[in-house]
Coordinates of C-alpha atoms in Angstrom, one line a residue:
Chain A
X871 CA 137.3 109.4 234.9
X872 CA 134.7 111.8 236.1
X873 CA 136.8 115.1 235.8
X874 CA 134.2 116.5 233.2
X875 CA 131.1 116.1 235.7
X876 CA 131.2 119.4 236.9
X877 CA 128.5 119.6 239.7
X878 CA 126.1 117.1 241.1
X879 CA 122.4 117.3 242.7
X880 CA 121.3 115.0 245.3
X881 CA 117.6 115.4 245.8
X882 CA 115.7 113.9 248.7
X883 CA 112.2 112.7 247.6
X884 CA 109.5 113.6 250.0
X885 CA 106.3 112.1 251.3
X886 CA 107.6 108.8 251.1
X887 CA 104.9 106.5 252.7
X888 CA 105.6 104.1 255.4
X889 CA 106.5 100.7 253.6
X890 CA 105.2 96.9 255.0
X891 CA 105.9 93.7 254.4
X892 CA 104.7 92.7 250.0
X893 CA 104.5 96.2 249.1
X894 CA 105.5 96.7 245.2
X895 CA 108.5 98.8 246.4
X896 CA 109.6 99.7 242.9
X897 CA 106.3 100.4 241.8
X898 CA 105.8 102.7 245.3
X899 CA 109.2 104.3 244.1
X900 CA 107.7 105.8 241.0
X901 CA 105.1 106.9 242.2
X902 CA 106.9 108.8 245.1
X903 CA 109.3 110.2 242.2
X904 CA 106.3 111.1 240.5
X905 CA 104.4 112.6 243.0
X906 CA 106.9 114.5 244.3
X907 CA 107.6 116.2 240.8
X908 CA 111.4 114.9 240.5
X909 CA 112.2 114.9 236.6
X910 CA 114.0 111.3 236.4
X911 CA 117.1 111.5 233.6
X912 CA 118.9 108.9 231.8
X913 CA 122.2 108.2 234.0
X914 CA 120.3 109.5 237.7
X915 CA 121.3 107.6 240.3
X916 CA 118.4 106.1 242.8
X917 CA 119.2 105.2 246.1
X918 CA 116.9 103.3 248.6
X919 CA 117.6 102.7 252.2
X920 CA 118.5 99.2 252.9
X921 CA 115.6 99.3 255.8
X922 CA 112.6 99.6 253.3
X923 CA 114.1 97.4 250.9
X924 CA 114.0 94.7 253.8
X925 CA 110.4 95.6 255.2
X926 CA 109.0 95.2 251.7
X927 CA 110.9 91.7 251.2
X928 CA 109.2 90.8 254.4
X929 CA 112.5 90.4 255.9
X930 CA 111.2 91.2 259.4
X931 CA 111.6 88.8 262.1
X932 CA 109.2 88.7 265.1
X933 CA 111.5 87.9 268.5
X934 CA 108.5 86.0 269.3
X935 CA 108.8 83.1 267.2
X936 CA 112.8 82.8 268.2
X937 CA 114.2 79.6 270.1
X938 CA 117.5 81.3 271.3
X939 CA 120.3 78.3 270.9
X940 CA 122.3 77.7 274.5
X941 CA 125.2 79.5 272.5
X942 CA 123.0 82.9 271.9
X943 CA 121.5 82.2 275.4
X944 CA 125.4 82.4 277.1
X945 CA 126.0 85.2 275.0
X946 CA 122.7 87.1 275.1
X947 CA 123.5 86.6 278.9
X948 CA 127.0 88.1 279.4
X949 CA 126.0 91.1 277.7
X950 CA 122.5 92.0 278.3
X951 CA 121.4 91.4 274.9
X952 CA 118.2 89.3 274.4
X953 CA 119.2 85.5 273.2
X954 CA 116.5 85.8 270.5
X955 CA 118.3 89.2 269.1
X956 CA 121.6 87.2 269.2
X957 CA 119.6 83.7 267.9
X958 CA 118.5 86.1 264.7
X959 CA 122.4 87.2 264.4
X960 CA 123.5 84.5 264.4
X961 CA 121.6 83.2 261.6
X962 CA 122.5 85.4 259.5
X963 CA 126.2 84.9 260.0
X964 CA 128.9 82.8 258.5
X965 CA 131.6 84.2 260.4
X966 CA 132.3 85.9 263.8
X967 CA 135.2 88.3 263.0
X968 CA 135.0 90.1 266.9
X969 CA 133.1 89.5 269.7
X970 CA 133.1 92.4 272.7
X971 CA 131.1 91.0 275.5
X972 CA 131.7 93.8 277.8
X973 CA 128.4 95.1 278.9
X974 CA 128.7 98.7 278.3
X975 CA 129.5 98.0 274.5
X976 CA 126.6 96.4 274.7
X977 CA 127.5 92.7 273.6
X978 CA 128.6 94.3 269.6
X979 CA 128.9 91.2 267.5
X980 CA 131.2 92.3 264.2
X981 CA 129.9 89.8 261.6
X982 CA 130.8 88.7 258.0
X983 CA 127.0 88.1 256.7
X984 CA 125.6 85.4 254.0
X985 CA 126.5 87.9 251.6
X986 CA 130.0 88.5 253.2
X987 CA 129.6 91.9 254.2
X988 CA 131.3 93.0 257.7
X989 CA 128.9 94.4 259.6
X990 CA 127.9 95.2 263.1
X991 CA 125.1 92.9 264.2
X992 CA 124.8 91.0 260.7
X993 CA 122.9 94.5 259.8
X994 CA 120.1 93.3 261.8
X995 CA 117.9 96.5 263.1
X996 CA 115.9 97.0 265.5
X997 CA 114.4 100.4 264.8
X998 CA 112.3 101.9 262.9
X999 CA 109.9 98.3 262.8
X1000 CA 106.8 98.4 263.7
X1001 CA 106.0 96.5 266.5
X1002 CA 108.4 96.1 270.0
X1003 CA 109.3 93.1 269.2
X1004 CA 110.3 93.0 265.5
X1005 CA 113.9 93.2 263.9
X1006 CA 114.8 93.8 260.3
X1007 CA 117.0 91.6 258.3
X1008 CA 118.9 92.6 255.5
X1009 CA 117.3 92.0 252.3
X1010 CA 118.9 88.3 251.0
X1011 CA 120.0 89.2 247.5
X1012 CA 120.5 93.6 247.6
X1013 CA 121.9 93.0 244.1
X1014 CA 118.4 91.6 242.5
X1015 CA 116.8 94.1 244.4
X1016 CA 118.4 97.1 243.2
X1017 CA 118.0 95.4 239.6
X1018 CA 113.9 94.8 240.2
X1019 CA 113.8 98.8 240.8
X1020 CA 116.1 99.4 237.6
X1021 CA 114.2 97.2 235.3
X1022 CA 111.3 98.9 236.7
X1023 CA 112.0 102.6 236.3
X1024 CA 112.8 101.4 232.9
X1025 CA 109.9 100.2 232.1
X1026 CA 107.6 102.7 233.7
X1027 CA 108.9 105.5 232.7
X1028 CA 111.5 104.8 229.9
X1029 CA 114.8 106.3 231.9
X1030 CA 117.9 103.7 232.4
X1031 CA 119.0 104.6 235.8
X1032 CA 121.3 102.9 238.1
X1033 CA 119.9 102.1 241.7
X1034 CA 122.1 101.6 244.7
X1035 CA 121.0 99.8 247.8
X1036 CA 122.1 101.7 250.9
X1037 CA 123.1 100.6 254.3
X1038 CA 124.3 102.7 257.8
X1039 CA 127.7 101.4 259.5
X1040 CA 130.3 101.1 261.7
X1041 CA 133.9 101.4 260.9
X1042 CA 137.3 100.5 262.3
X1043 CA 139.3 103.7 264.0
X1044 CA 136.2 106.3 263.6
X1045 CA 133.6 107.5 265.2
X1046 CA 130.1 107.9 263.8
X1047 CA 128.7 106.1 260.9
X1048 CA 128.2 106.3 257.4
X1049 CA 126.2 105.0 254.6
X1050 CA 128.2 101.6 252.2
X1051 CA 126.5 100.4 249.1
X1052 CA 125.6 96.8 249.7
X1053 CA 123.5 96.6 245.9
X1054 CA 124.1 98.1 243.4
X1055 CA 122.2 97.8 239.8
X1056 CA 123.5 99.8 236.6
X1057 CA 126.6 101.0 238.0
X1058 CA 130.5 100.1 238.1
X1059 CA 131.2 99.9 242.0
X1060 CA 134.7 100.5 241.2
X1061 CA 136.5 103.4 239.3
X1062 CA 139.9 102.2 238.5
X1063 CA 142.3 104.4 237.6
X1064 CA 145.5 103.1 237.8
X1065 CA 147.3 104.1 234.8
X1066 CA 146.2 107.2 234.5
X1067 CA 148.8 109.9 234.4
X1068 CA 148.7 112.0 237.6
X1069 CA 149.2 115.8 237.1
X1070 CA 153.0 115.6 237.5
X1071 CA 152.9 113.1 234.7
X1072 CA 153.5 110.0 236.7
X1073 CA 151.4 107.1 236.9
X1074 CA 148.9 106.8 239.4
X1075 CA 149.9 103.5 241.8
X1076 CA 146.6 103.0 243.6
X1077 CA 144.0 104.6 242.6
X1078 CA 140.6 102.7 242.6
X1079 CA 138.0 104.4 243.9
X1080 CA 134.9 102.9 245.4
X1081 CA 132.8 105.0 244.0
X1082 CA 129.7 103.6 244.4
X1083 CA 130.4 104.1 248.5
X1084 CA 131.0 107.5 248.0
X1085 CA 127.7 107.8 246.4
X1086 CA 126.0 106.4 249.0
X1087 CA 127.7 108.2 251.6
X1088 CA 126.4 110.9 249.5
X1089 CA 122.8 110.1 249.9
X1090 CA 123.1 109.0 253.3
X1091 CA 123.9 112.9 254.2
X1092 CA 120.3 113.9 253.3
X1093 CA 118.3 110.1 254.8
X1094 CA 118.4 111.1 257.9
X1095 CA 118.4 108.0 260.4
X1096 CA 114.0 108.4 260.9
X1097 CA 113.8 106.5 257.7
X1098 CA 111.5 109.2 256.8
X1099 CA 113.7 109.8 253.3
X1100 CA 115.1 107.0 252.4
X1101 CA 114.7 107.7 248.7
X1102 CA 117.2 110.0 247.2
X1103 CA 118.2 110.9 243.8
X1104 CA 121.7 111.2 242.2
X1105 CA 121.6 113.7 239.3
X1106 CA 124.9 115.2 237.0
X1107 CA 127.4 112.2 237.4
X1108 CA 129.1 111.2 235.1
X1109 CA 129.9 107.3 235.9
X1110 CA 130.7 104.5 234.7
X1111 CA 128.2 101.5 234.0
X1112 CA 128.2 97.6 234.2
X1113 CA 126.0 94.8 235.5
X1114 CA 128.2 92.9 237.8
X1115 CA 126.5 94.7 241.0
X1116 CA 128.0 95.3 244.2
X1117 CA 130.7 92.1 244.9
X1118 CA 133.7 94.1 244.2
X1119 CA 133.3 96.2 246.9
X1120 CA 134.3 93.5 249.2
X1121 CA 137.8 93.0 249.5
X1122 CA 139.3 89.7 249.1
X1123 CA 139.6 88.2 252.4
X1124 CA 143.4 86.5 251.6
X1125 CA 144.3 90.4 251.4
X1126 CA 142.4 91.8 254.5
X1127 CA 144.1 92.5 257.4
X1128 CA 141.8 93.5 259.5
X1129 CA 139.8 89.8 259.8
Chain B
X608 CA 118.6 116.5 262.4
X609 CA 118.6 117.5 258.4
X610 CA 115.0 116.8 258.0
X611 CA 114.3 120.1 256.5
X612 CA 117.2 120.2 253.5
X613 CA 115.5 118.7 250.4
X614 CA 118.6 119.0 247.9
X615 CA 122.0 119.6 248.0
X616 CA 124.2 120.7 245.2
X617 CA 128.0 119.7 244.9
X618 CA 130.5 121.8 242.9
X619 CA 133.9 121.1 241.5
X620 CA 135.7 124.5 240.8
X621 CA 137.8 124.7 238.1
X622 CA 141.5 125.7 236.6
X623 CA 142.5 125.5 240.2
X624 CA 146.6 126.0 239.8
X625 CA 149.6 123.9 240.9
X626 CA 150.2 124.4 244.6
X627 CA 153.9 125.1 245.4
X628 CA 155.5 125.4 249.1
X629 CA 154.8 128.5 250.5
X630 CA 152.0 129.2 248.8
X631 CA 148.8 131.2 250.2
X632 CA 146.6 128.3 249.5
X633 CA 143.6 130.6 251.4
X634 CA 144.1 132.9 248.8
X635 CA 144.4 130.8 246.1
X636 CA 141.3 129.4 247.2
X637 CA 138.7 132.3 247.6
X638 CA 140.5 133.4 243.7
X639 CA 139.7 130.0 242.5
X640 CA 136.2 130.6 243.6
X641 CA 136.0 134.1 241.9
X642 CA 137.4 133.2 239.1
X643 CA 135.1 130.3 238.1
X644 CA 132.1 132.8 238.7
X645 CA 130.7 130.4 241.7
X646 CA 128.6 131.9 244.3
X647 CA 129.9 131.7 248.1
X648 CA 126.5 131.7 250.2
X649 CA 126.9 131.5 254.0
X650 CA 127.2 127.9 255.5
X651 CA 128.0 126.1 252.6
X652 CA 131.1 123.9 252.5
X653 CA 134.3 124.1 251.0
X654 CA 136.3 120.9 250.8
X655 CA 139.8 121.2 250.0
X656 CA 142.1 118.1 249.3
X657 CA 144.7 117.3 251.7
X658 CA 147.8 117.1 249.1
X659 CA 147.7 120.7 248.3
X660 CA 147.5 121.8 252.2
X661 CA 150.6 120.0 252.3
X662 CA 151.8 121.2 249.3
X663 CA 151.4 124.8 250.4
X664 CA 152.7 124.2 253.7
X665 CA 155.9 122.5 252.2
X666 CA 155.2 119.4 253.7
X667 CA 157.4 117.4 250.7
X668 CA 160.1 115.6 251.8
X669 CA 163.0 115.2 249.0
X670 CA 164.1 111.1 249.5
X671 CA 167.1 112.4 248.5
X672 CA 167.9 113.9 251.7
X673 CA 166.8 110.8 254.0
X674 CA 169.0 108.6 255.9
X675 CA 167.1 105.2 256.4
X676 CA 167.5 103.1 259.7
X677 CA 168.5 100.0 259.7
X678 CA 164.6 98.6 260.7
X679 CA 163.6 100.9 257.6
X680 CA 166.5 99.0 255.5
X681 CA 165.2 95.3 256.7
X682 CA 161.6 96.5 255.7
X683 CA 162.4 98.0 252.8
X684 CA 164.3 94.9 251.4
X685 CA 161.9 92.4 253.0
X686 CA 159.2 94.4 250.6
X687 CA 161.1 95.8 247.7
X688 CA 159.7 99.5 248.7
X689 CA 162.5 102.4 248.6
X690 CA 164.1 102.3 252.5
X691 CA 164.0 105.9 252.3
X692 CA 160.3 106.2 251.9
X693 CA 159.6 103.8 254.7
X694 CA 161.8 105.8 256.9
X695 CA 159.3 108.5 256.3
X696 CA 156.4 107.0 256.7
X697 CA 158.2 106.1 259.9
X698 CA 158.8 108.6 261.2
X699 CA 155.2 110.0 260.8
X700 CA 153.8 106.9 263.2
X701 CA 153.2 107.0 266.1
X702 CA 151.8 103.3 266.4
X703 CA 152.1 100.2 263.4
X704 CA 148.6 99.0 263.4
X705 CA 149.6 96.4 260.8
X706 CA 152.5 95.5 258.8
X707 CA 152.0 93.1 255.5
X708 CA 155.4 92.6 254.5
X709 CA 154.1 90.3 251.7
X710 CA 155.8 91.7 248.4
X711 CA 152.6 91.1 246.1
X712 CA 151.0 93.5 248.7
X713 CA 154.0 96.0 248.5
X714 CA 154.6 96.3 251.8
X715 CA 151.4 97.8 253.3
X716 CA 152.2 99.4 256.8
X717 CA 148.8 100.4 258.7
X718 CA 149.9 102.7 261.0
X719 CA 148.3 105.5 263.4
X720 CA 149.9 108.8 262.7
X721 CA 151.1 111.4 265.3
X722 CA 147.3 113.2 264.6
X723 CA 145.7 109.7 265.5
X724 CA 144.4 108.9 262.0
X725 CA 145.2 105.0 261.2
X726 CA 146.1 105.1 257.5
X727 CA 148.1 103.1 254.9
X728 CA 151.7 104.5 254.8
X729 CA 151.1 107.0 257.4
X730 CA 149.4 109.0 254.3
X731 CA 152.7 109.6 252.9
X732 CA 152.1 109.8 248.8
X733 CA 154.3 109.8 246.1
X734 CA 151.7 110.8 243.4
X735 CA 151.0 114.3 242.2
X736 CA 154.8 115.6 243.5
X737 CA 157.2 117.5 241.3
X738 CA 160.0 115.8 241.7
X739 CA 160.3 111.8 241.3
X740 CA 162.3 111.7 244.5
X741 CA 159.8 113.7 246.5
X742 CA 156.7 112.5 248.7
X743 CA 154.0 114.7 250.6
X744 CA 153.1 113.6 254.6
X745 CA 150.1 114.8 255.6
X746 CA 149.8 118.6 257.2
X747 CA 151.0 118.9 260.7
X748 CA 147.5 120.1 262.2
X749 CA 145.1 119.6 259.5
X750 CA 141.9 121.5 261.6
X751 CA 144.5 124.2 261.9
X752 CA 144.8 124.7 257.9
X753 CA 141.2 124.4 257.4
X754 CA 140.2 127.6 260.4
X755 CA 143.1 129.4 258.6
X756 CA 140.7 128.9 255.4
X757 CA 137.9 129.3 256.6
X758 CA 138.7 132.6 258.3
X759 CA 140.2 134.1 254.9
X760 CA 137.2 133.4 253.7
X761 CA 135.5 135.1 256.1
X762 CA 138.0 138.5 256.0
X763 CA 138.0 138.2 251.6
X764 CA 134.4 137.4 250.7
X765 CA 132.4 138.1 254.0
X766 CA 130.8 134.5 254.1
X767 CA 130.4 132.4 257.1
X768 CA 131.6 128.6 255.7
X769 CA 132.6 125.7 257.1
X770 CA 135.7 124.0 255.5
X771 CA 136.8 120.4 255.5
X772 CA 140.3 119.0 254.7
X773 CA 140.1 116.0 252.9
X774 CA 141.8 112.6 252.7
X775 CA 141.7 109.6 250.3
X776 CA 141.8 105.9 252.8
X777 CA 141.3 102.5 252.2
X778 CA 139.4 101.0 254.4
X779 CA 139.0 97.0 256.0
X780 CA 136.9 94.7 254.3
X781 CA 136.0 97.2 251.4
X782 CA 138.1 97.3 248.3
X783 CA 138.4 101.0 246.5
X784 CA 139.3 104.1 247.9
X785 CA 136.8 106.5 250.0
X786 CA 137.4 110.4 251.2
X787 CA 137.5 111.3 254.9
X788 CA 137.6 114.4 256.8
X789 CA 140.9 114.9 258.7
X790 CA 140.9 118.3 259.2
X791 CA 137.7 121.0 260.1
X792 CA 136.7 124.2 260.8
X793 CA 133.0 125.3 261.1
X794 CA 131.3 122.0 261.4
X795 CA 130.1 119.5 263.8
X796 CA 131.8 116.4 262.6
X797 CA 129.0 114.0 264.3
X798 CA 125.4 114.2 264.4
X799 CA 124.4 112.4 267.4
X800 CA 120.9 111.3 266.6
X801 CA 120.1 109.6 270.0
X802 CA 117.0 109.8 271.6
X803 CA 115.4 111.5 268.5
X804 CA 112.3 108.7 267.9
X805 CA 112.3 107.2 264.7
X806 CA 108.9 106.4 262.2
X807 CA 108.0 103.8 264.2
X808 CA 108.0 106.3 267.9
X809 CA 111.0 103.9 269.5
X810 CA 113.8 105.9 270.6
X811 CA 116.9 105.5 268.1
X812 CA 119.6 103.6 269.8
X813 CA 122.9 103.9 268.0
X814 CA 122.7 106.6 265.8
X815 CA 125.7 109.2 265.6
X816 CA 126.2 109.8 261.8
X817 CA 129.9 110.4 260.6
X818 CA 128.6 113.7 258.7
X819 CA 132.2 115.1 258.4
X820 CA 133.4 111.8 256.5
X821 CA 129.8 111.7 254.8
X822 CA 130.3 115.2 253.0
X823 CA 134.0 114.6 252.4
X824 CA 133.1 111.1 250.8
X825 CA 130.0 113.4 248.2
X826 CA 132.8 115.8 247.4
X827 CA 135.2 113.2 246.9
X828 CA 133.0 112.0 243.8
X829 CA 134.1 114.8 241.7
X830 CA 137.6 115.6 243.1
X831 CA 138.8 113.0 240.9
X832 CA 142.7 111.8 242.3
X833 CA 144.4 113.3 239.2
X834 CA 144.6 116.9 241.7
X835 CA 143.0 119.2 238.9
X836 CA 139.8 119.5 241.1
X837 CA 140.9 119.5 244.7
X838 CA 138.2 122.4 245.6
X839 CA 135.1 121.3 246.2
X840 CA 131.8 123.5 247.4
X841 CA 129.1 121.6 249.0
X842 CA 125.7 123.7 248.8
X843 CA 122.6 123.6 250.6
X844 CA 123.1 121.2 253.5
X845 CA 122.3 122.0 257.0
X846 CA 124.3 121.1 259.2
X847 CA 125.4 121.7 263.1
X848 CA 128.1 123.8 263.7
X849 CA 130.9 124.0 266.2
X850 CA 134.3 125.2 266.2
X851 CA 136.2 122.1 267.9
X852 CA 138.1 120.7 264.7
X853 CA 137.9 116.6 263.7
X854 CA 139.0 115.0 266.4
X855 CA 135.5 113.2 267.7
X856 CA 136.2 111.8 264.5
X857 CA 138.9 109.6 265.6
X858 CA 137.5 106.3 267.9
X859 CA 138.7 106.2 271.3
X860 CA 141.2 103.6 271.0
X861 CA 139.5 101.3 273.8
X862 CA 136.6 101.5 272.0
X863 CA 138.2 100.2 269.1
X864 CA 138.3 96.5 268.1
X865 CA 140.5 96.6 265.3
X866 CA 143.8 98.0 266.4

């Protein structure tokens, strides 16, 4: 239960420098923290941007190198999508839940990833990469990422933090998008609270919150999309802690309807 | 753009009282505020929780009083769930989006109610009512309730706000509950980032951020479900304005893959 958190501070760092491919991000996060004058507590919340995660990983794929399949080719075709865009999709794919080939929805391709996360395009991005002709890919493990930044903010500057990695998506029925955690370090994803008494004394029936979405969603208010702040800080919530990362966020597919 | 807002600060108010039908729930609110000493600056946001606008606005149904069709009585055995409450939620859709009569699964309906939200049960809850018998819908024009706020505001404490109405959903392919906005006054519920160029000078290509379900998600965090905290104020953010309610919220329905 959070009810005795009774205000929160989410607190953009600034000056964040442009991130490439085998930069020490966690070491580059201190040091923005630092240099920015944010005082880092025991319990803060960190939360990265999925996109700078990805270009320090070196997950950026030059369309260059691609050999579109026949498959991507058709596709890439129908909908005025380049075949290597779709080729890299498709790769990181296991499962094609919807397919709109109609040209003015420009060819969206709703995948489940590697990872199992639904997402538009397997979370492959074309902006903010330098370079025309580059795409991101989303990191391959977010979990051991958001750990490598944990352990290090532990041992650079003795606080025990949680980190969530962030990404921007799509949903079903609304408009607009919003930020999901996809890995998570340090933090329960889940906030159960069935059992609890509701305040007319009956028991709650359904209550699990995804908490660690909503904090993301959080942060995702102050990013911006110009990847300019793609570090923000959590501070004042009280939350509840484990080491299992972010898998029970994604619901069990034998009770998703929407597959 | 919210390039320039470097922190934000969320607030749960306090000792906020049982809601009963009929009562001034504007009022109540703008006391609340007073009471618990917090400070009302223009353009911050005040986030209310959608069971006590439809508290206030008697929207409680007594199951009591219901008279189940026969489809409701074939559902409601198929599932074990009350007939009576699935006559409600019923009679609050305006479309079933899904129906998982599985009894494991309690009968999950996914419908689209007659304001266009799609939600589990038509948002018809039986937690936090007086009553055992007695379930809340959802208020009949939730951006209504929220301008009626917003303007008391205004009259009582002279501060220009803007005021969301919020919602607890789940959601496809995630597991755990997340707040949306389905009711607004005083905010512009998508920030349509197009053609702003992102870090790397390429024009941005899909970016319209949900800000609406972003800020309802960050207050969500500390409204807890247990009702004590279902006032929320959201300080520091800049955000567009506009007077025109939630609805760009909602995806056009041929837009929509998942219906």
């Amino acid at each position: 239960m959070l009810s005795k958190t009774d205000s929160i501070n989410i607190v953009a760092v600034n000056n964040f420098p442009e991130i490439i491919a085998g930069d020490n991000l966690p070491g580059i996060i201190v040091n923005s923290i630092l240099d920015d004058n944010i005082n880092i507590d025991n319990d803060d919340i960190v939360l990265v941007a999925q996109k700078v995660v990805s270009k320090a990983e070196n997950r950026i794929v030059d369309l260059i190198n691609i050999q579109p399949s026949e498959f991507s080719k058709t596709v890439g075709k129908e909908v005025a999508k380049d075949p290597k865009l779709v080729e890299v999709i498709l790769s990181e794919t296991q499962k094609i839940i919807r397919m709109d080939l109609r040209k003015k929805n420009k060819g969206r391709l709703i995948v489940e990833t590697r990872n199992g996360l639904i997402l538009a395009n397997a979370g492959v991005d074309t902006s903010n990469v330098s370079g025309g002709n580059c795409v991101t890919l989303l990191p391959l493990d977010p979990d051991s990422s958001a750990r490598k930044i944990k352990d290090h903010i532990k041992r650079k500057i003795q606080k025990r933090v949680a980190v969530i990695i962030t990404d921007t998506v799509g949903r079903p029925w609304r408009d607009g998008l919003v930020d999901i955690a996809i890995g998570c370090a340090g933090i329960k994803v889940l906030d159960d609270q069935r059992g609890v008494k509701d305040s007319g004394g009956f028991t709650l029936n359904a209550t699990v919150m995804a908490t660690a979405d909503q904090v993301a969603a959080a942060a995702g208010i102050l990013m911006g999309k110009n990847s300019k702040t793609p570090l923000i800080i959590v501070k004042g919530l009280k939350y509840k802690k484990n080491n299992k990362g972010s898998k029970a966020l994604i619901r069990n597919p034998r009770e998703d309807l929407f597959r």
